Amino acid sequence: MKLLTSVFTLNGRVLPAGTWFTVAVCAFVIGLEIAGRYAASDLHDGAAALALVGCGLAVAVRHRREPLPWVARLATFGRRAAASASWLRYEHGIDLRGVPPLPRRTPPVVFMLVAVLLTWGGCAAGAWAAFPAGWRVIGTHSSYTLYLALLLVLWGTLLTVACVGLFVPIAVLDKWLRRWLGDTDRRGAELAAVVGYAVLVALVAWEVPPAPVLLLCLVVATGAWAAYVPRGRDGAALLWRGSADKPVCAVPLRRVLAAVIGLTALLAFAVLLTACGGRLFAPPRADDTMPFTALLGTVAAWFLPGLLCVVLVKLNGARRGDPARRTPPTLHIAGSNAVDVRAAARIARRWGWAVCAAPHAREPNHVGVEVVVEERSEATEFNPVWPLKVSLADLQLRAVKERLDRRDEIKVRRQLFRGLQKLFKRASVFKGPAGGGFWLAPHWWFVEGVGREDADSASEEAPPMVGPAYSRVLPRRARQHAHAVLRATQVDMIFIEDGVTFRNLERALRVLTELYDVHGGTRRAEEMHFRGVPKVRAMIHEYEPGNPFRSDLYPEPKFDDLSRVRVLHIFRDRGASEELTDQPFDFSWTPAPAPVGSAGW
């Protein structure tokens, strides 16, 4: 007997480490496979899935405490598989230049994902057609453990969709409430909104089959493809390449947005069809073997219309607030003669202006005129009182039209600088302890606000937004004017170093506006144009592959190596120059030759 029991003290030397634990895991999996043959519905599958998750956690804890050889081999195999799929990874950057144009091509992985999602949807439809009571029979007659793993992924995806669909509309509602109510306590309204929206979606999901939602997903995917196909001339694009030896290609941001929306719609269609394909047009069957999956899929499906409404509102707001668009100026017309006012309004509309006539109040962004008789006209005065007194004959003159255009431009430019001053004042609070600067780009629709870059930050991700959004501080036409000036002077972004005051920043920006006014938007800004600006050093650098910014005196802002951006850097003047210049020669003491025939000869 002692000889038999002595074997157990030596089994650790004979068997590899973790053998008994591995045997227990294998026994659990075999028992799970056997039990799965007797499970009747996905409710039983849920209990088995929880047991499988517990087993996975036990393996992770044991491997962390004492490495298991087979887990290490699986991890190595996973790393090799990920390394073999390196061709799916792309280097990417942003292109705000567009000149010279790069070849436009979409990464092949996008079309591969479209094919995979369509194949997934077709397989799901075929599975439900073959097994109307539930496709879980495929898992119970093959690998029940693999089926449970896929079921967990499906349930996790559906729960994620439901949570996002619940809280995103509520977050938008909270933003509106904060704008309407200020800083008052909104927790009661938020709780009521969350509970009410969840109950409403649950009632709709209980009564209405999810077929309309799946049709909506297909409609969205088709609309995204229709928006992707046209070849437009966008000002910004996404750059990508497969490796360093591959050519750089560009995808317009409009196409990137359409591709993301289309792929998301196809993914939602495939997931929902997989979950609730058995009850698309009718209530659950009596012999349904996947009631919980179908219920969860239906609830997640009816959260999607709310998400789609939020996306449409955001897209519409981005389109209306796009600085590349041009909103016509508004002319406010006053006068004692209603017939002359209507005639002046017709003339202004022929110019392409919007018209607002008295008795409506004149807003700050309106250019005001008063229609009077010719004797009282001040259309040609040097310093008239606004609103300008003009006659109908004056409105036919080109000089008067140009004067009103200039007046509108001055008003819009003042709004732009006042808004930038507010932004600069709010953003200056977020200065980092080790220095850094701010990114300013109010002329791009996808840049929401002022970005911050700290010198001690090791992250190369997009800088966080500091201060209020551009849309809250800058009027729409002010951003459009910034787009016209910065695109004409070929300045894509502006980097402002900490320590540069707004007065100095305003002086540098005035250089751009003067350059725009003098040359009519036909000359780009160069460093020499900023030489007279005191207390700052303006440097312009064109970021492109292989041309990073390098300076020994000034900080180097981070940027993707693959990006193409022309950046205006506004630094504090450090009292030194990076250019070697010759000392001026003093000609006052240079001897001059004596004239021929003088007295000295």
Coordinates of C-alpha atoms in Angstrom, one line a residue:
M1 CA 0.0 0.0 0.0
K2 CA 2.8 2.4 0.8
L3 CA 4.4 1.7 -2.6
L4 CA 1.1 2.6 -4.3
T5 CA 0.6 5.9 -2.4
S6 CA 4.2 6.9 -3.0
V7 CA 3.4 7.3 -6.7
F8 CA 1.2 10.3 -6.0
T9 CA 4.1 12.3 -4.5
L10 CA 6.1 11.8 -7.6
N11 CA 3.5 12.6 -10.2
G12 CA 4.6 16.2 -10.4
R13 CA 8.0 14.9 -11.7
V14 CA 6.5 12.5 -14.3
L15 CA 3.6 14.6 -15.6
P16 CA 4.0 18.1 -17.0
A17 CA 2.9 21.1 -14.9
G18 CA -0.8 21.7 -14.9
T19 CA -1.7 18.3 -16.2
W20 CA -4.4 17.6 -13.7
F21 CA -5.9 21.1 -14.3
T22 CA -5.8 20.5 -18.1
V23 CA -7.5 17.1 -17.6
A24 CA -10.2 18.8 -15.6
V25 CA -10.7 21.4 -18.3
C26 CA -11.0 18.7 -20.9
A27 CA -13.5 16.8 -18.8
F28 CA -15.5 19.9 -18.4
V29 CA -15.6 20.5 -22.2
I30 CA -16.6 16.9 -22.9
G31 CA -19.3 17.1 -20.3
L32 CA -20.5 20.4 -21.8
E33 CA -20.6 18.8 -25.2
I34 CA -22.7 15.9 -23.9
A35 CA -25.0 18.1 -21.9
G36 CA -25.5 20.3 -25.0
R37 CA -27.2 17.4 -26.8
Y38 CA -30.0 17.5 -24.2
A39 CA -30.5 21.3 -24.1
A40 CA -33.9 22.3 -25.4
S41 CA -33.5 26.1 -25.9
D42 CA -31.1 29.0 -25.7
L43 CA -32.2 29.6 -22.1
H44 CA -30.4 26.4 -21.3
D45 CA -27.6 27.6 -23.6
G46 CA -27.3 30.7 -21.4
A47 CA -26.6 28.6 -18.3
A48 CA -24.0 26.6 -20.2
A49 CA -22.5 29.8 -21.6
L50 CA -22.1 31.1 -18.0
A51 CA -20.3 27.9 -17.0
L52 CA -18.0 28.2 -20.1
V53 CA -17.2 31.8 -19.1
G54 CA -16.4 30.6 -15.6
C55 CA -14.1 27.9 -17.0
G56 CA -12.3 30.5 -19.1
L57 CA -11.8 32.8 -16.1
A58 CA -10.4 29.8 -14.1
V59 CA -7.9 29.0 -17.0
A60 CA -6.8 32.7 -17.1
V61 CA -6.2 32.8 -13.3
R62 CA -4.3 29.5 -13.3
H63 CA -2.2 30.5 -16.3
R64 CA -1.4 33.8 -14.7
R65 CA -0.3 32.1 -11.5
E66 CA 1.4 29.1 -13.2
P67 CA 1.8 29.2 -17.0
L68 CA 0.1 26.3 -18.8
P69 CA 2.0 25.0 -21.8
W70 CA -1.0 24.6 -24.0
V71 CA -2.3 28.1 -23.3
A72 CA 1.1 29.5 -24.2
R73 CA 1.1 27.5 -27.4
L74 CA -2.4 28.9 -28.2
A75 CA -1.2 32.4 -27.5
T76 CA 1.8 31.9 -29.8
F77 CA -0.4 30.5 -32.6
G78 CA -2.7 33.6 -32.2
R79 CA 0.3 36.0 -32.4
R80 CA 1.5 34.2 -35.6
A81 CA -1.9 34.4 -37.1
A82 CA -2.1 38.1 -36.3
A83 CA 1.4 38.6 -37.8
S84 CA 0.4 36.7 -41.0
A85 CA -2.6 39.1 -41.4
S86 CA -0.3 42.2 -41.3
W87 CA -1.3 42.9 -44.9
L88 CA -4.7 44.1 -43.5
R89 CA -3.0 46.9 -41.6
Y90 CA -2.5 50.3 -43.2
E91 CA -0.5 53.4 -42.5
H92 CA -2.8 56.4 -42.6
G93 CA -2.7 60.1 -42.4
I94 CA -4.7 63.2 -43.3
D95 CA -4.4 65.2 -46.5
L96 CA -5.5 68.9 -46.3
R97 CA -3.5 70.0 -49.3
G98 CA -4.8 68.1 -52.2
V99 CA -2.1 69.5 -54.5
P100 CA -0.5 67.7 -56.2
P101 CA -3.4 65.2 -56.5
L102 CA -2.7 61.7 -55.4
P103 CA -4.3 58.6 -56.9
R104 CA -7.7 58.0 -55.4
R105 CA -8.2 54.4 -54.3
T106 CA -10.2 52.7 -51.5
P107 CA -8.3 50.1 -49.4
P108 CA -9.2 46.6 -50.6
V109 CA -10.2 45.6 -47.1
V110 CA -13.3 47.7 -47.4
F111 CA -14.6 45.6 -50.3
M112 CA -13.5 42.5 -48.5
L113 CA -15.6 43.5 -45.5
V114 CA -18.6 44.1 -47.8
A115 CA -18.3 40.7 -49.3
V116 CA -17.9 39.1 -45.8
L117 CA -21.0 40.9 -44.4
L118 CA -23.1 40.0 -47.4
T119 CA -22.0 36.4 -47.2
W120 CA -22.8 36.4 -43.5
G121 CA -26.3 37.7 -44.1
G122 CA -26.9 35.1 -46.8
C123 CA -25.7 32.3 -44.5
A124 CA -28.0 33.6 -41.7
A125 CA -31.0 33.7 -44.1
G126 CA -30.2 30.2 -45.3
A127 CA -29.9 28.9 -41.8
W128 CA -33.3 30.3 -40.7
A129 CA -34.9 29.0 -43.9
A130 CA -33.5 25.5 -43.3
F131 CA -34.3 25.5 -39.5
P132 CA -37.3 27.7 -38.9
A133 CA -37.4 26.8 -35.2
G134 CA -33.8 28.0 -34.6
W135 CA -30.3 27.4 -36.1
R136 CA -29.0 26.2 -32.7
V137 CA -29.5 22.7 -34.0
I138 CA -26.3 23.2 -36.1
G139 CA -24.3 23.8 -32.9
T140 CA -25.9 20.9 -30.9
H141 CA -25.0 18.5 -33.7
S142 CA -21.5 19.8 -34.3
S143 CA -19.4 21.6 -31.6
Y144 CA -21.5 22.8 -28.8
T145 CA -18.6 24.7 -27.2
L146 CA -17.9 26.6 -30.4
Y147 CA -21.6 27.3 -30.7
L148 CA -21.7 28.7 -27.2
A149 CA -18.7 31.0 -27.9
L150 CA -20.4 32.3 -31.0
L151 CA -23.6 32.8 -29.1
L152 CA -21.8 34.8 -26.4
V153 CA -20.3 37.0 -29.1
L154 CA -23.8 37.5 -30.6
W155 CA -25.4 38.3 -27.3
G156 CA -22.6 40.7 -26.4
T157 CA -23.0 42.6 -29.7
L158 CA -26.8 42.8 -29.3
L159 CA -26.4 44.1 -25.7
T160 CA -23.9 46.7 -26.9
V161 CA -26.2 47.9 -29.6
A162 CA -29.1 48.1 -27.1
C163 CA -27.0 50.1 -24.6
V164 CA -25.6 52.5 -27.3
G165 CA -29.1 52.9 -28.7
L166 CA -30.5 53.8 -25.3
F167 CA -27.8 56.2 -24.1
V168 CA -26.9 58.1 -27.3
P169 CA -30.3 59.7 -27.8
I170 CA -30.5 60.4 -24.1
A171 CA -27.1 62.1 -24.2
V172 CA -28.3 64.3 -27.1
L173 CA -31.4 65.1 -25.1
D174 CA -29.3 66.0 -22.0
K175 CA -27.2 68.3 -24.2
W176 CA -30.4 70.1 -25.3
L177 CA -31.7 70.2 -21.7
R178 CA -28.4 71.8 -20.6
R179 CA -28.7 74.4 -23.3
W180 CA -32.3 75.2 -22.3
L181 CA -32.2 74.9 -18.5
G182 CA -28.5 75.8 -17.8
D183 CA -26.8 74.3 -14.9
T184 CA -30.0 73.3 -13.0
D185 CA -30.4 69.8 -11.7
R186 CA -31.5 67.6 -14.6
R187 CA -31.2 64.1 -13.0
G188 CA -35.0 63.6 -12.6
A189 CA -35.6 64.5 -16.3
E190 CA -32.8 62.2 -17.4
L191 CA -34.0 59.3 -15.4
A192 CA -37.6 59.8 -16.7
A193 CA -36.3 60.0 -20.3
V194 CA -34.2 56.8 -19.9
V195 CA -37.0 54.8 -18.3
G196 CA -39.6 56.1 -20.7
Y197 CA -37.5 55.5 -23.8
A198 CA -36.6 52.0 -22.7
V199 CA -40.2 51.1 -21.9
L200 CA -41.4 52.5 -25.3
V201 CA -38.8 50.5 -27.3
A202 CA -39.6 47.3 -25.3
L203 CA -43.4 47.7 -26.0
V204 CA -42.7 48.2 -29.7
A205 CA -40.4 45.2 -29.8
W206 CA -42.9 43.0 -28.1
E207 CA -45.7 43.9 -30.6
V208 CA -44.0 44.7 -33.9
P209 CA -41.7 42.3 -35.8
P210 CA -38.3 43.7 -36.7
A211 CA -38.6 43.3 -40.5
P212 CA -39.0 47.1 -41.0
V213 CA -35.7 47.8 -39.2
L214 CA -33.8 45.3 -41.3
L215 CA -35.3 46.9 -44.4
L216 CA -34.1 50.3 -43.0
C217 CA -30.6 48.9 -42.7
L218 CA -30.6 47.9 -46.3
V219 CA -31.9 51.3 -47.4
V220 CA -29.2 53.0 -45.4
A221 CA -26.5 50.8 -46.9
T222 CA -27.8 51.5 -50.4
G223 CA -27.9 55.3 -49.7
A224 CA -24.3 55.2 -48.4
W225 CA -23.2 53.4 -51.5
A226 CA -25.0 56.1 -53.7
A227 CA -23.2 58.8 -51.7
Y228 CA -19.8 56.9 -52.1
V229 CA -19.9 56.5 -55.9
P230 CA -19.8 60.2 -57.2
R231 CA -16.3 61.5 -57.8
G232 CA -16.4 64.9 -56.1
R233 CA -13.6 67.4 -55.5
D234 CA -13.2 67.4 -51.7
G235 CA -10.7 69.6 -49.9
A236 CA -9.6 66.9 -47.4
A237 CA -8.8 63.3 -47.8
L238 CA -7.5 60.3 -45.9
L239 CA -4.1 59.0 -47.0
W240 CA -3.2 55.3 -46.7
R241 CA -0.6 52.8 -47.9
G242 CA 0.0 49.2 -47.2
S243 CA 3.7 49.5 -46.4
A244 CA 6.6 51.8 -46.9
D245 CA 7.4 50.5 -50.4
K246 CA 3.8 51.0 -51.6
P247 CA 2.4 54.1 -53.2
V248 CA 0.4 56.6 -51.1
C249 CA -3.3 56.7 -52.1
A250 CA -6.1 59.1 -51.0
V251 CA -9.8 58.6 -50.1
P252 CA -11.9 61.7 -49.8
L253 CA -13.5 62.2 -46.4
R254 CA -16.9 62.1 -48.0
R255 CA -16.2 58.6 -49.2
V256 CA -14.7 57.6 -45.8
L257 CA -17.9 58.7 -44.1
A258 CA -20.1 56.9 -46.6
A259 CA -18.1 53.7 -46.3
V260 CA -18.3 53.7 -42.5
I261 CA -22.0 54.2 -42.5
G262 CA -22.6 51.6 -45.2
L263 CA -20.4 49.0 -43.4
T264 CA -22.2 49.7 -40.1
A265 CA -25.6 49.3 -41.7
L266 CA -24.5 46.0 -43.3
L267 CA -23.1 44.7 -40.0
A268 CA -26.3 45.6 -38.2
F269 CA -28.3 43.8 -40.9
A270 CA -26.2 40.7 -40.6
V271 CA -26.3 40.6 -36.8
L272 CA -30.0 41.3 -36.5
L273 CA -30.8 38.7 -39.2
T274 CA -28.7 36.2 -37.3
A275 CA -30.5 36.9 -34.1
C276 CA -34.1 37.2 -35.0
G277 CA -34.5 35.9 -38.5
G278 CA -37.2 33.5 -37.4
R279 CA -39.6 36.2 -36.3
L280 CA -39.1 38.8 -39.0
F281 CA -42.8 38.9 -40.1
A282 CA -44.7 37.1 -37.4
P283 CA -44.7 36.6 -33.6
P284 CA -42.5 33.8 -32.1
R285 CA -43.4 30.2 -33.0
A286 CA -44.6 27.8 -30.4
D287 CA -41.6 25.4 -31.1
D288 CA -39.1 28.2 -31.1
T289 CA -35.8 27.0 -29.7
M290 CA -34.1 30.5 -29.5
P291 CA -36.7 32.8 -27.8
F292 CA -34.2 34.8 -25.8
T293 CA -31.9 35.5 -28.8
A294 CA -34.9 36.6 -30.9
L295 CA -36.2 38.8 -28.1
L296 CA -32.8 40.4 -27.5
G297 CA -32.3 40.9 -31.3
T298 CA -35.8 42.5 -31.6
V299 CA -35.1 44.9 -28.8
A300 CA -31.7 45.9 -30.2
A301 CA -33.3 46.3 -33.7
W302 CA -35.9 48.8 -32.4
F303 CA -33.2 50.9 -30.8
L304 CA -31.6 51.5 -34.2
P305 CA -34.2 54.0 -35.5
G306 CA -33.3 56.4 -32.7
L307 CA -29.6 56.0 -33.4
L308 CA -30.3 56.7 -37.1
C309 CA -32.2 59.9 -36.2
V310 CA -29.3 61.1 -34.1
V311 CA -26.8 60.4 -37.0
L312 CA -29.1 62.2 -39.5
V313 CA -29.3 65.2 -37.2
K314 CA -25.5 65.3 -36.8
L315 CA -24.9 64.9 -40.6
N316 CA -27.4 67.6 -41.4
G317 CA -25.8 69.9 -38.8
A318 CA -22.3 69.2 -40.3
R319 CA -23.6 69.9 -43.8
R320 CA -25.3 73.1 -42.8
G321 CA -22.3 74.2 -40.8
D322 CA -19.7 73.2 -43.4
P323 CA -17.4 76.3 -43.7
A324 CA -16.9 75.4 -47.4
R325 CA -20.5 76.3 -48.1
R326 CA -21.3 79.9 -48.9
T327 CA -24.3 81.5 -47.2
P328 CA -25.5 84.7 -48.9
P329 CA -25.3 88.0 -46.9
T330 CA -28.5 89.6 -45.7
L331 CA -29.5 93.2 -46.6
H332 CA -31.8 94.9 -44.2
I333 CA -33.9 97.5 -46.1
A334 CA -35.8 100.3 -44.4
G335 CA -37.6 103.3 -45.9
S336 CA -40.8 105.3 -45.8
N337 CA -41.9 104.4 -49.3
A338 CA -43.1 100.8 -49.4
V339 CA -42.9 100.7 -53.2
D340 CA -39.2 101.7 -53.2
V341 CA -38.5 99.2 -50.5
R342 CA -39.9 96.4 -52.6
A343 CA -38.0 97.5 -55.6
A344 CA -34.8 97.6 -53.6
A345 CA -35.5 94.1 -52.4
R346 CA -35.8 92.9 -55.9
I347 CA -32.5 94.4 -56.8
A348 CA -30.8 92.8 -53.8
R349 CA -32.2 89.4 -54.6
R350 CA -30.8 89.7 -58.1
W351 CA -27.4 90.2 -56.5
G352 CA -27.9 86.9 -54.7
W353 CA -28.4 88.5 -51.3
A354 CA -31.1 87.5 -48.7
V355 CA -33.5 90.4 -47.9
C356 CA -34.9 91.4 -44.5
A357 CA -37.2 94.5 -44.8
A358 CA -38.6 96.7 -42.1
P359 CA -40.5 96.5 -39.7
H360 CA -38.3 93.4 -38.9
A361 CA -35.5 94.3 -36.6
R362 CA -32.0 94.6 -38.0
E363 CA -29.6 91.9 -36.6
P364 CA -25.9 92.5 -36.0
N365 CA -24.9 90.5 -39.1
H366 CA -27.2 92.4 -41.4
V367 CA -26.0 95.1 -43.7
G368 CA -28.5 98.0 -43.3
V369 CA -29.6 100.5 -46.0
E370 CA -32.4 103.1 -46.0
V371 CA -34.0 103.9 -49.3
V372 CA -34.4 107.6 -49.7
V373 CA -34.7 110.2 -52.5
E374 CA -31.6 111.1 -54.5
E375 CA -31.1 114.4 -52.7
R376 CA -30.6 112.7 -49.3
S377 CA -28.4 109.9 -50.7
E378 CA -25.1 109.2 -48.9
A379 CA -24.0 106.4 -51.2
T380 CA -20.8 108.2 -52.3
E381 CA -19.9 109.8 -48.9
F382 CA -16.5 109.0 -47.5
N383 CA -17.6 108.4 -43.9
P384 CA -21.4 107.9 -44.0
V385 CA -23.7 107.0 -41.1
W386 CA -24.9 103.4 -41.2
P387 CA -27.5 102.2 -42.2
L388 CA -26.5 103.7 -45.5
K389 CA -28.9 106.1 -47.1
V390 CA -29.2 105.1 -50.8
S391 CA -31.6 105.7 -53.6
L392 CA -32.9 103.2 -56.1
A393 CA -30.6 104.7 -58.8
D394 CA -27.6 104.2 -56.4
L395 CA -28.4 100.5 -56.1
Q396 CA -27.9 100.1 -59.8
L397 CA -24.3 101.3 -59.5
R398 CA -21.5 98.7 -59.2
A399 CA -19.6 100.9 -56.8
V400 CA -22.5 100.9 -54.3
K401 CA -22.7 97.1 -54.6
E402 CA -19.0 96.7 -53.9
R403 CA -19.3 99.1 -50.9
L404 CA -22.1 96.9 -49.4
D405 CA -20.0 93.8 -50.1
R406 CA -17.1 95.3 -48.3
R407 CA -19.3 96.4 -45.4
D408 CA -20.5 92.8 -45.1
E409 CA -17.0 91.5 -45.2
I410 CA -15.9 93.8 -42.4
K411 CA -18.8 92.8 -40.2
V412 CA -18.1 89.1 -40.7
R413 CA -14.4 89.6 -40.1
R414 CA -15.2 91.5 -36.8
Q415 CA -17.4 88.6 -35.7
L416 CA -14.6 86.2 -36.6
F417 CA -12.0 88.0 -34.5
R418 CA -14.3 88.5 -31.6
G419 CA -15.2 84.8 -31.6
L420 CA -11.5 83.8 -31.8
Q421 CA -10.8 86.1 -28.8
K422 CA -13.4 84.2 -26.8
L423 CA -12.0 80.9 -27.9
F424 CA -8.5 81.9 -27.0
K425 CA -9.5 83.2 -23.6
R426 CA -11.3 79.9 -22.8
A427 CA -8.6 77.7 -24.2
S428 CA -5.7 79.4 -22.5
V429 CA -7.0 78.0 -19.2
F430 CA -5.9 74.5 -20.3
K431 CA -2.2 75.2 -20.6
G432 CA 0.1 72.3 -19.7
P433 CA 2.9 72.5 -17.1
A434 CA 5.6 71.6 -19.6
G435 CA 4.4 73.9 -22.4
G436 CA 2.9 73.1 -25.7
G437 CA 0.4 74.9 -27.9
F438 CA -3.0 74.9 -29.5
W439 CA -4.2 73.8 -32.9
L440 CA -6.6 76.3 -34.6
A441 CA -8.6 75.3 -37.7
P442 CA -12.1 76.8 -37.8
H443 CA -12.4 76.3 -41.5
W444 CA -12.7 72.5 -41.5
W445 CA -16.1 70.9 -40.8
F446 CA -14.6 67.9 -39.1
V447 CA -12.6 69.9 -36.6
E448 CA -15.0 70.6 -33.8
G449 CA -13.0 73.0 -31.7
V450 CA -9.5 74.2 -30.5
G451 CA -7.1 71.3 -30.1
R452 CA -4.5 71.0 -27.4
E453 CA -1.0 69.5 -27.7
D454 CA 1.2 69.3 -24.6
A455 CA 5.0 69.1 -24.8
D456 CA 5.1 66.3 -22.2
S457 CA 2.4 64.2 -23.8
A458 CA 3.7 60.9 -25.1
S459 CA 0.6 60.1 -27.0
E460 CA 0.4 60.7 -30.8
E461 CA -3.3 60.6 -30.9
A462 CA -5.5 63.5 -32.0
P463 CA -5.3 66.4 -29.5
P464 CA -8.2 66.8 -27.2
M465 CA -10.6 69.7 -27.7
V466 CA -10.4 72.4 -25.2
G467 CA -12.9 75.2 -24.7
P468 CA -16.3 75.5 -26.5
A469 CA -16.9 74.3 -30.0
Y470 CA -16.5 76.5 -33.0
S471 CA -20.2 76.3 -33.8
R472 CA -21.1 77.8 -30.4
V473 CA -18.8 80.8 -30.6
L474 CA -18.3 81.6 -34.3
P475 CA -21.2 82.4 -36.5
R476 CA -21.7 80.3 -39.6
R477 CA -20.6 83.0 -42.1
A478 CA -17.6 83.9 -39.9
R479 CA -16.3 80.3 -40.3
Q480 CA -17.1 80.6 -44.0
H481 CA -15.0 83.7 -44.3
A482 CA -12.1 82.0 -42.4
H483 CA -12.4 79.1 -44.9
A484 CA -12.1 81.6 -47.8
V485 CA -9.1 83.4 -46.3
L486 CA -7.1 80.4 -45.1
R487 CA -7.7 78.3 -48.3
A488 CA -6.8 81.2 -50.5
T489 CA -3.5 81.8 -48.5
Q490 CA -3.0 78.0 -48.4
V491 CA -2.8 77.7 -44.6
D492 CA -4.4 74.4 -43.6
M493 CA -3.9 74.6 -39.8
I494 CA -2.4 77.1 -37.3
F495 CA -0.3 76.1 -34.3
I496 CA -0.1 78.7 -31.5
E497 CA 2.6 78.2 -28.9
D498 CA 1.8 78.9 -25.2
G499 CA 2.8 82.4 -24.3
V500 CA 1.6 84.0 -27.5
T501 CA -1.0 86.6 -26.5
F502 CA -4.2 87.1 -28.5
R503 CA -3.1 90.6 -29.6
N504 CA 0.0 89.1 -31.2
L505 CA -2.1 86.3 -32.7
E506 CA -4.5 88.9 -34.1
R507 CA -1.6 90.8 -35.7
A508 CA -0.5 87.6 -37.5
L509 CA -4.0 86.8 -38.6
R510 CA -4.3 90.4 -39.9
V511 CA -1.4 89.6 -42.2
L512 CA -3.4 86.8 -43.8
T513 CA -6.5 88.9 -44.3
E514 CA -4.5 91.8 -45.8
L515 CA -2.8 89.4 -48.1
Y516 CA -6.2 88.0 -49.1
D517 CA -7.6 91.6 -49.7
V518 CA -4.6 92.9 -51.7
H519 CA -4.1 89.9 -54.0
G520 CA -7.7 88.8 -54.2
G521 CA -7.0 85.3 -52.9
T522 CA -4.4 84.5 -55.6
R523 CA -1.2 84.5 -53.5
R524 CA -0.3 82.1 -50.7
A525 CA 1.2 83.2 -47.4
E526 CA 5.0 82.9 -46.9
E527 CA 7.2 83.5 -43.9
M528 CA 8.4 86.8 -45.3
H529 CA 4.9 88.3 -45.0
F530 CA 5.1 88.0 -41.1
R531 CA 8.5 89.6 -40.6
G532 CA 7.1 92.9 -39.3
V533 CA 4.9 91.2 -36.6
P534 CA 6.4 92.0 -33.2
K535 CA 7.1 89.5 -30.4
V536 CA 6.3 86.4 -32.5
R537 CA 8.1 84.2 -35.0
A538 CA 5.9 82.8 -37.7
M539 CA 7.1 79.7 -39.5
I540 CA 5.3 77.9 -42.3
H541 CA 6.1 74.2 -42.9
E542 CA 4.6 71.8 -45.3
Y543 CA 4.2 68.4 -43.7
E544 CA 4.5 65.5 -46.1
P545 CA 6.0 62.0 -46.1
G546 CA 9.7 62.4 -45.5
N547 CA 9.6 66.1 -44.6
P548 CA 9.0 66.4 -40.8
F549 CA 9.3 69.7 -39.0
R550 CA 12.8 70.2 -37.4
S551 CA 13.9 73.1 -35.3
D552 CA 16.5 73.6 -32.6
L553 CA 15.0 76.7 -31.1
Y554 CA 11.2 76.0 -31.3
P555 CA 9.0 73.1 -30.2
E556 CA 8.2 70.5 -32.8
P557 CA 4.4 69.7 -33.0
K558 CA 3.5 66.1 -33.6
F559 CA 2.0 65.0 -36.8
D560 CA 1.5 61.8 -38.7
D561 CA 4.4 60.9 -41.0
L562 CA 2.0 60.2 -43.8
S563 CA 0.0 63.5 -43.6
R564 CA 0.2 66.4 -46.0
V565 CA -0.6 69.7 -44.2
R566 CA 0.7 73.2 -44.6
V567 CA 0.9 74.6 -41.1
L568 CA 1.4 78.1 -39.9
H569 CA 3.4 78.0 -36.6
I570 CA 3.2 81.1 -34.4
F571 CA 5.9 80.9 -31.8
R572 CA 7.2 83.3 -29.2
D573 CA 10.1 85.2 -30.6
R574 CA 13.2 83.9 -28.9
G575 CA 15.4 86.6 -30.1
A576 CA 17.5 84.5 -32.5
S577 CA 17.3 83.7 -36.1
E578 CA 17.9 80.4 -37.8
E579 CA 19.2 82.0 -41.0
L580 CA 22.7 83.2 -41.6
T581 CA 22.9 86.8 -42.9
D582 CA 25.9 88.9 -43.9
Q583 CA 26.7 92.0 -41.8
P584 CA 26.0 95.3 -43.6
F585 CA 29.0 97.1 -45.0
D586 CA 29.6 100.7 -43.9
F587 CA 30.2 102.9 -47.0
S588 CA 30.6 106.2 -45.1
W589 CA 34.4 105.8 -44.6
T590 CA 35.2 104.3 -48.0
P591 CA 37.8 106.6 -49.8
A592 CA 36.7 108.0 -53.1
P593 CA 39.0 108.5 -56.1
A594 CA 40.0 112.1 -56.7
P595 CA 38.7 113.6 -60.0
V596 CA 41.1 113.9 -62.9
G597 CA 42.7 117.3 -63.4
S598 CA 42.3 118.4 -59.8
A599 CA 44.8 120.7 -58.0
G600 CA 46.6 117.8 -56.4
W601 CA 47.9 116.4 -59.7

